[in-house]
mmCIF file of C-alpha atoms in Angstrom:
data_model
loop_
_atom_site.group_PDB
_atom_site.id
_atom_site.type_symbol
_atom_site.label_atom_id
_atom_site.label_comp_id
_atom_site.label_asym_id
_atom_site.label_seq_id
_atom_site.Cartn_x
_atom_site.Cartn_y
_atom_site.Cartn_z
ATOM 1 C CA MET R 1 18.007 4.948 23.705
ATOM 2 C CA ILE R 2 19.881 2.574 25.838
ATOM 3 C CA ALA R 3 16.645 -0.263 25.554
ATOM 4 C CA MET R 4 16.677 -0.084 22.122
ATOM 5 C CA PHE R 5 20.387 -1.306 21.900
ATOM 6 C CA LEU R 6 20.198 -3.897 23.893
ATOM 7 C CA SER R 7 17.672 -5.229 22.653
ATOM 8 C CA ALA R 8 19.645 -4.797 18.964
ATOM 9 C CA THR R 9 22.234 -6.108 20.819
ATOM 10 C CA ALA R 10 20.333 -9.411 21.609
ATOM 11 C CA PHE R 11 18.231 -9.436 18.346
ATOM 12 C CA VAL R 12 21.969 -9.833 16.664
ATOM 13 C CA HIS R 13 22.764 -12.970 19.004
ATOM 14 C CA ARG R 14 19.940 -14.947 17.652
ATOM 15 C CA GLY R 15 20.926 -17.404 14.994
ATOM 16 C CA ASP R 16 17.849 -16.296 12.960
ATOM 17 C CA GLY R 17 18.081 -12.749 13.273
ATOM 18 C CA VAL R 18 18.648 -12.185 9.584
ATOM 19 C CA LYS R 19 16.039 -14.353 8.722
ATOM 20 C CA VAL R 20 13.550 -12.162 11.060
ATOM 21 C CA ALA R 21 14.806 -9.313 9.876
ATOM 22 C CA ALA R 22 14.643 -9.596 6.269
ATOM 23 C CA TYR R 23 10.682 -11.059 6.884
ATOM 24 C CA LEU R 24 10.513 -7.904 9.103
ATOM 25 C CA HIS R 25 11.678 -5.274 6.207
ATOM 26 C CA VAL R 26 9.338 -7.023 3.546
ATOM 27 C CA ILE R 27 5.979 -6.918 5.958
ATOM 28 C CA CYS R 28 7.385 -3.021 6.211
ATOM 29 C CA TRP R 29 7.239 -2.684 2.761
ATOM 30 C CA ILE R 30 4.214 -4.033 1.765
ATOM 31 C CA MET R 31 2.498 -2.473 4.726
ATOM 32 C CA GLN R 32 3.988 1.453 3.076
ATOM 33 C CA PHE R 33 2.272 0.913 0.264
ATOM 34 C CA ILE R 34 -1.093 -0.271 1.598
ATOM 35 C CA GLY R 35 -1.291 2.890 4.249
ATOM 36 C CA HIS R 36 0.240 4.833 1.042
ATOM 37 C CA GLY R 37 -3.255 3.363 -0.998
ATOM 38 C CA ILE R 38 -5.529 4.007 1.902
ATOM 39 C CA ALA R 39 -4.548 7.181 2.922
ATOM 40 C CA GLU R 40 -2.750 8.828 0.088
ATOM 41 C CA GLY R 41 -4.926 6.856 -2.945
ATOM 42 C CA ARG R 42 -1.748 6.815 -4.732
ATOM 43 C CA ALA R 43 1.923 4.792 -4.723
ATOM 44 C CA PRO R 44 4.799 5.710 -2.335
ATOM 45 C CA ALA R 45 7.294 8.793 -3.441
ATOM 46 C CA LEU R 46 9.798 5.977 -3.005
ATOM 47 C CA LEU R 47 9.432 4.499 -6.633
ATOM 48 C CA ASP R 48 10.473 8.231 -8.003
ATOM 49 C CA ASN R 49 13.822 7.686 -6.985
ATOM 50 C CA ILE R 50 14.861 4.566 -5.623
ATOM 51 C CA LEU R 51 18.182 5.213 -4.204
ATOM 52 C CA GLY R 52 17.018 8.086 -2.576
ATOM 53 C CA ALA R 53 14.225 5.869 -1.103
ATOM 54 C CA LEU R 54 16.711 3.191 -0.080
ATOM 55 C CA VAL R 55 19.289 5.993 1.583
ATOM 56 C CA LEU R 56 17.074 8.709 3.387
ATOM 57 C CA ALA R 57 13.581 6.301 3.777
ATOM 58 C CA PRO R 58 15.690 4.813 6.703
ATOM 59 C CA PHE R 59 17.240 8.425 7.629
ATOM 60 C CA PHE R 60 13.433 9.878 8.053
ATOM 61 C CA VAL R 61 12.668 6.252 9.824
ATOM 62 C CA HIS R 62 15.522 7.289 12.371
ATOM 63 C CA ILE R 63 15.067 11.368 12.690
ATOM 64 C CA GLU R 64 11.470 10.713 13.535
ATOM 65 C CA ILE R 65 12.149 8.555 16.157
ATOM 66 C CA LEU R 66 14.093 10.573 17.647
ATOM 67 C CA PHE R 67 12.087 13.646 17.333
ATOM 68 C CA ALA R 68 9.495 11.262 19.092
ATOM 69 C CA LEU R 69 11.647 10.025 22.400
ATOM 70 C CA GLY R 70 12.112 14.161 22.444
ATOM 71 C CA TYR R 71 15.267 14.797 20.777
ATOM 72 C CA ASN R 72 16.086 18.795 19.656
ATOM 73 C CA LYS R 73 12.749 20.061 20.212
ATOM 74 C CA PRO R 74 13.420 23.343 18.433
ATOM 75 C CA LEU R 75 14.887 21.344 15.058
ATOM 76 C CA HIS R 76 11.438 19.249 15.458
ATOM 77 C CA LYS R 77 9.774 22.407 15.054
ATOM 78 C CA LYS R 78 11.323 23.982 12.146
ATOM 79 C CA PHE R 79 10.982 20.937 10.134
ATOM 80 C CA ILE R 80 7.008 20.872 10.764
ATOM 81 C CA ASN R 81 6.712 24.074 10.560
ATOM 82 C CA GLY R 82 8.856 23.632 6.629
ATOM 83 C CA THR R 83 6.962 21.126 5.649
ATOM 84 C CA GLY R 84 3.634 23.059 6.421
ATOM 85 C CA VAL R 85 5.259 25.747 4.668
ATOM 86 C CA GLU R 86 5.808 23.486 1.390
ATOM 87 C CA ILE R 87 2.316 21.512 1.989
ATOM 88 C CA THR R 88 0.505 25.102 1.254
ATOM 89 C CA LYS R 89 2.685 26.100 -1.413
ATOM 90 C CA PHE R 90 1.806 22.577 -3.363
ATOM 91 C CA ARG R 91 -1.754 22.662 -2.735
ATOM 92 C CA ARG R 92 -2.003 26.388 -4.008
ATOM 93 C CA GLU R 93 0.212 25.134 -7.177
ATOM 94 C CA ARG R 94 -2.206 21.783 -7.539
ATOM 95 C CA ALA R 95 -5.224 24.195 -7.349
ATOM 96 C CA GLN R 96 -3.763 26.834 -9.846
ATOM 97 C CA GLN R 97 -3.402 23.769 -12.132
ATOM 98 C CA GLU R 98 -6.640 22.651 -11.652
ATOM 99 C CA ARG R 99 -8.011 26.009 -12.490
ATOM 100 C CA VAL R 100 -5.823 26.342 -16.067
ATOM 101 C CA MET R 101 -7.443 23.167 -16.923
ATOM 102 C CA GLU R 102 -11.089 23.464 -16.319
ATOM 103 C CA LYS R 103 -10.434 26.712 -17.924
ATOM 104 C CA LYS R 104 -9.058 25.192 -21.005
ATOM 105 C CA ALA R 105 -11.949 22.438 -20.686
ATOM 106 C CA SER R 106 -14.249 25.306 -20.404
ATOM 107 C CA LEU R 107 -12.896 27.206 -23.523
ATOM 108 C CA SER R 108 -12.340 23.898 -26.023
ATOM 109 C CA ARG R 109 -16.411 23.358 -25.465
#
């Protein structure tokens, strides 16, 4: 944490700090779209709710960095487990919807 604070403080005193930060910000957004396109084959969820993206996305990145540095391991485990449960529910619902669509398609033939 101290290293991050010191590097951020040193960066603030650069004359072109805002310009470099803006470039990095744009590059990160572009990389996010590329990553989502390659890994998931769809646009990021941030396009669904731009306000949530502007508020929640930076928070998400911040908390992920803290977890990677070892912050509150029980909370991190709880988040990971909760996410796994939600992903499983989502996949079951999607599979059910696909079965219904297939059944409708076979009945219409």
